[in-house]
Amino acid sequence: MERIKRAIEKVKKHNQPNDLKAMKRGRVNANGREADLDEFSYVSTKTVELDGPHLEKNRIIVYNQQDVKSTIFDILRTKIISKMQQNGWKTIAVTSPTQGCGKTVISVNLAISMARYNDFSIMLADFDLKKPEVAKNLGLKVDHSIMDYFDDKVELDEMLVNPAVPRLVVLPNNKAYKDSSTLMSSNKMRSFVEEVKHRYESRIIIFDLPPLLATDDAIAFLPNVDCVLLVVGNGMCSKSEIEESMRLLSSKNLLGTVLNKSDDEWRGYV
Ligand SMILES: Nc1ncnc2c1ncn2[C@@H]1O[C@H](COP(=O)(O)OP(=O)(O)OP(=O)(O)O)[C@@H](O)[C@H]1O
Ligand SMILES: [Mg+2]
């Protein structure tokens, strides 16, 4: 896409070896590889500090690395990365059979945990265009909507936010759309995902999507991604809803199913 190329050019201009922003972050290395990996996300992306108590209230537990429960996400992260590496997958959709299962909470925790893994930069995109909540969970103030971007009113680098976690960039959205499935299944959307996916060798993109059975958005968008993580809220979906979701995902690469809101105690280790 022309606009993404323009954004990349703009960022490249910023990122001369004497560019203080890049130097301060240690992103300029001998062969420029690391700078390449992150410049789009960091040099011209606004960085926003996160508020610990707000995150805790919204169940973003991995931010506090002292919280033993964050290990749950580290285990999930490592399993997912391993499977993605084996298969050369770079894009993940997070969805669920019905609403409220915990997709957004899991997407955000997973994105932070994955960014800490060091080997990848992570983009977390709020593509639940009917009910965008990533920014709310992270406590981010968002100036633009995804539709502003697709309507050519704003550049991608103006939309992106780095929530003060190295290697993590968030594509937030501040507005819900009734007619979102048209965009989700459009060629414009397909080109956007392909462009962002292939631009950076070491980037993983997590798309927080709507539920599979409540709208057609997720089904419309799924052909764009490499693999899917299904979140099932404990006691929130019937057997037939889970079966129907598995049927809809039968042609997709299913990373696995997360049973969220389980009553089981986390036993921890040591
Ligand atoms: N493991 C959990 N234990 C208890 N509550 C949880 C858990 N995970 C998420 N929640 C809560 O459940 C509610 C729904 O979570 P979340 O918004 O992440 O779900 P969602 O699947 O994204 O919902 P929607 O379909 O509306 O987008 C939130 O209030 C969240 O704090
Ligand atoms: Mg959600």
CSV table of N, CA, C and O and ligand atoms in Angstrom, one decimal, residues 59 99-105 128 131 133 211 260-261, ligand 1:
chain,number,residue,atom,x,y,z
A,59,ARG,N,-7.2,-6.7,34.7
A,59,ARG,CA,-6.7,-8.1,34.6
A,59,ARG,C,-5.5,-8.2,33.7
A,59,ARG,O,-5.3,-9.2,33.1
A,99,GLN,N,-19.7,-13.8,23.3
A,99,GLN,CA,-19.0,-12.6,23.8
A,99,GLN,C,-18.6,-12.7,25.3
A,99,GLN,O,-19.1,-13.6,26.0
A,100,GLY,N,-17.6,-11.9,25.7
A,100,GLY,CA,-17.3,-11.8,27.1
A,100,GLY,C,-16.4,-12.9,27.6
A,100,GLY,O,-16.2,-13.1,28.8
A,101,CYS,N,-15.8,-13.8,26.7
A,101,CYS,CA,-15.1,-14.9,27.2
A,101,CYS,C,-13.7,-14.5,27.7
A,101,CYS,O,-13.0,-15.3,28.4
A,102,GLY,N,-13.2,-13.3,27.3
A,102,GLY,CA,-11.9,-12.9,27.8
A,102,GLY,C,-10.9,-12.7,26.7
A,102,GLY,O,-9.7,-12.6,26.9
A,103,LYS,N,-11.3,-12.5,25.4
A,103,LYS,CA,-10.4,-12.4,24.3
A,103,LYS,C,-9.5,-11.2,24.5
A,103,LYS,O,-8.3,-11.3,24.2
A,104,THR,N,-10.1,-10.0,24.9
A,104,THR,CA,-9.3,-8.8,24.9
A,104,THR,C,-8.2,-8.9,26.1
A,104,THR,O,-7.0,-8.6,25.9
A,105,VAL,N,-8.7,-9.4,27.2
A,105,VAL,CA,-7.8,-9.6,28.4
A,105,VAL,C,-6.6,-10.5,28.0
A,105,VAL,O,-5.4,-10.3,28.2
A,128,ASP,N,-11.5,-5.8,16.8
A,128,ASP,CA,-12.9,-6.0,17.2
A,128,ASP,C,-13.6,-4.6,16.9
A,128,ASP,O,-13.7,-3.8,17.8
A,131,LYS,N,-16.7,-3.7,18.9
A,131,LYS,CA,-16.5,-3.3,20.4
A,131,LYS,C,-15.1,-3.2,20.7
A,131,LYS,O,-14.5,-4.1,21.4
A,133,GLU,N,-11.9,-2.6,22.7
A,133,GLU,CA,-11.6,-2.4,24.1
A,133,GLU,C,-10.2,-2.5,24.5
A,133,GLU,O,-9.8,-2.4,25.7
A,211,PRO,N,-16.4,-12.1,18.7
A,211,PRO,CA,-16.8,-13.5,18.8
A,211,PRO,C,-17.2,-14.1,17.5
A,211,PRO,O,-17.8,-13.4,16.6
A,260,ASN,N,-10.8,-20.0,29.8
A,260,ASN,CA,-10.6,-18.8,30.6
A,260,ASN,C,-11.6,-18.8,31.7
A,260,ASN,O,-12.6,-19.5,31.6
A,261,LYS,N,-11.3,-18.1,32.8
A,261,LYS,CA,-12.2,-17.9,33.9
A,261,LYS,C,-12.5,-19.3,34.6
A,261,LYS,O,-13.6,-19.5,35.2
B,1,LIG,N1,-9.8,-15.0,33.9
B,1,LIG,C1,-10.7,-14.1,34.2
B,1,LIG,N2,-11.3,-14.2,35.4
B,1,LIG,C2,-12.3,-13.3,35.7
B,1,LIG,N3,-12.7,-12.4,34.9
B,1,LIG,C3,-12.2,-12.3,33.7
B,1,LIG,C4,-11.1,-13.1,33.3
B,1,LIG,N4,-10.8,-12.8,32.0
B,1,LIG,C5,-11.6,-11.7,31.7
B,1,LIG,N5,-12.4,-11.4,32.7
B,1,LIG,C6,-13.4,-10.3,32.7
B,1,LIG,O1,-14.4,-10.7,31.8
B,1,LIG,C7,-14.9,-9.5,31.1
B,1,LIG,C8,-14.8,-9.8,29.6
B,1,LIG,O2,-13.4,-9.9,29.3
B,1,LIG,P1,-12.9,-9.4,27.9
B,1,LIG,O3,-13.4,-8.0,27.6
B,1,LIG,O4,-11.5,-9.6,27.8
B,1,LIG,O5,-13.8,-10.4,27.0
B,1,LIG,P2,-14.0,-10.4,25.5
B,1,LIG,O6,-14.1,-11.8,25.0
B,1,LIG,O7,-13.0,-9.5,24.8
B,1,LIG,O8,-15.4,-9.7,25.4
B,1,LIG,P3,-16.1,-9.1,24.1
B,1,LIG,O9,-16.7,-10.3,23.4
B,1,LIG,O10,-17.2,-8.2,24.7
B,1,LIG,O11,-15.1,-8.4,23.3
B,1,LIG,C9,-14.1,-8.4,31.6
B,1,LIG,O12,-14.8,-7.7,32.7
B,1,LIG,C10,-12.8,-9.0,32.2
B,1,LIG,O13,-12.2,-8.3,33.2
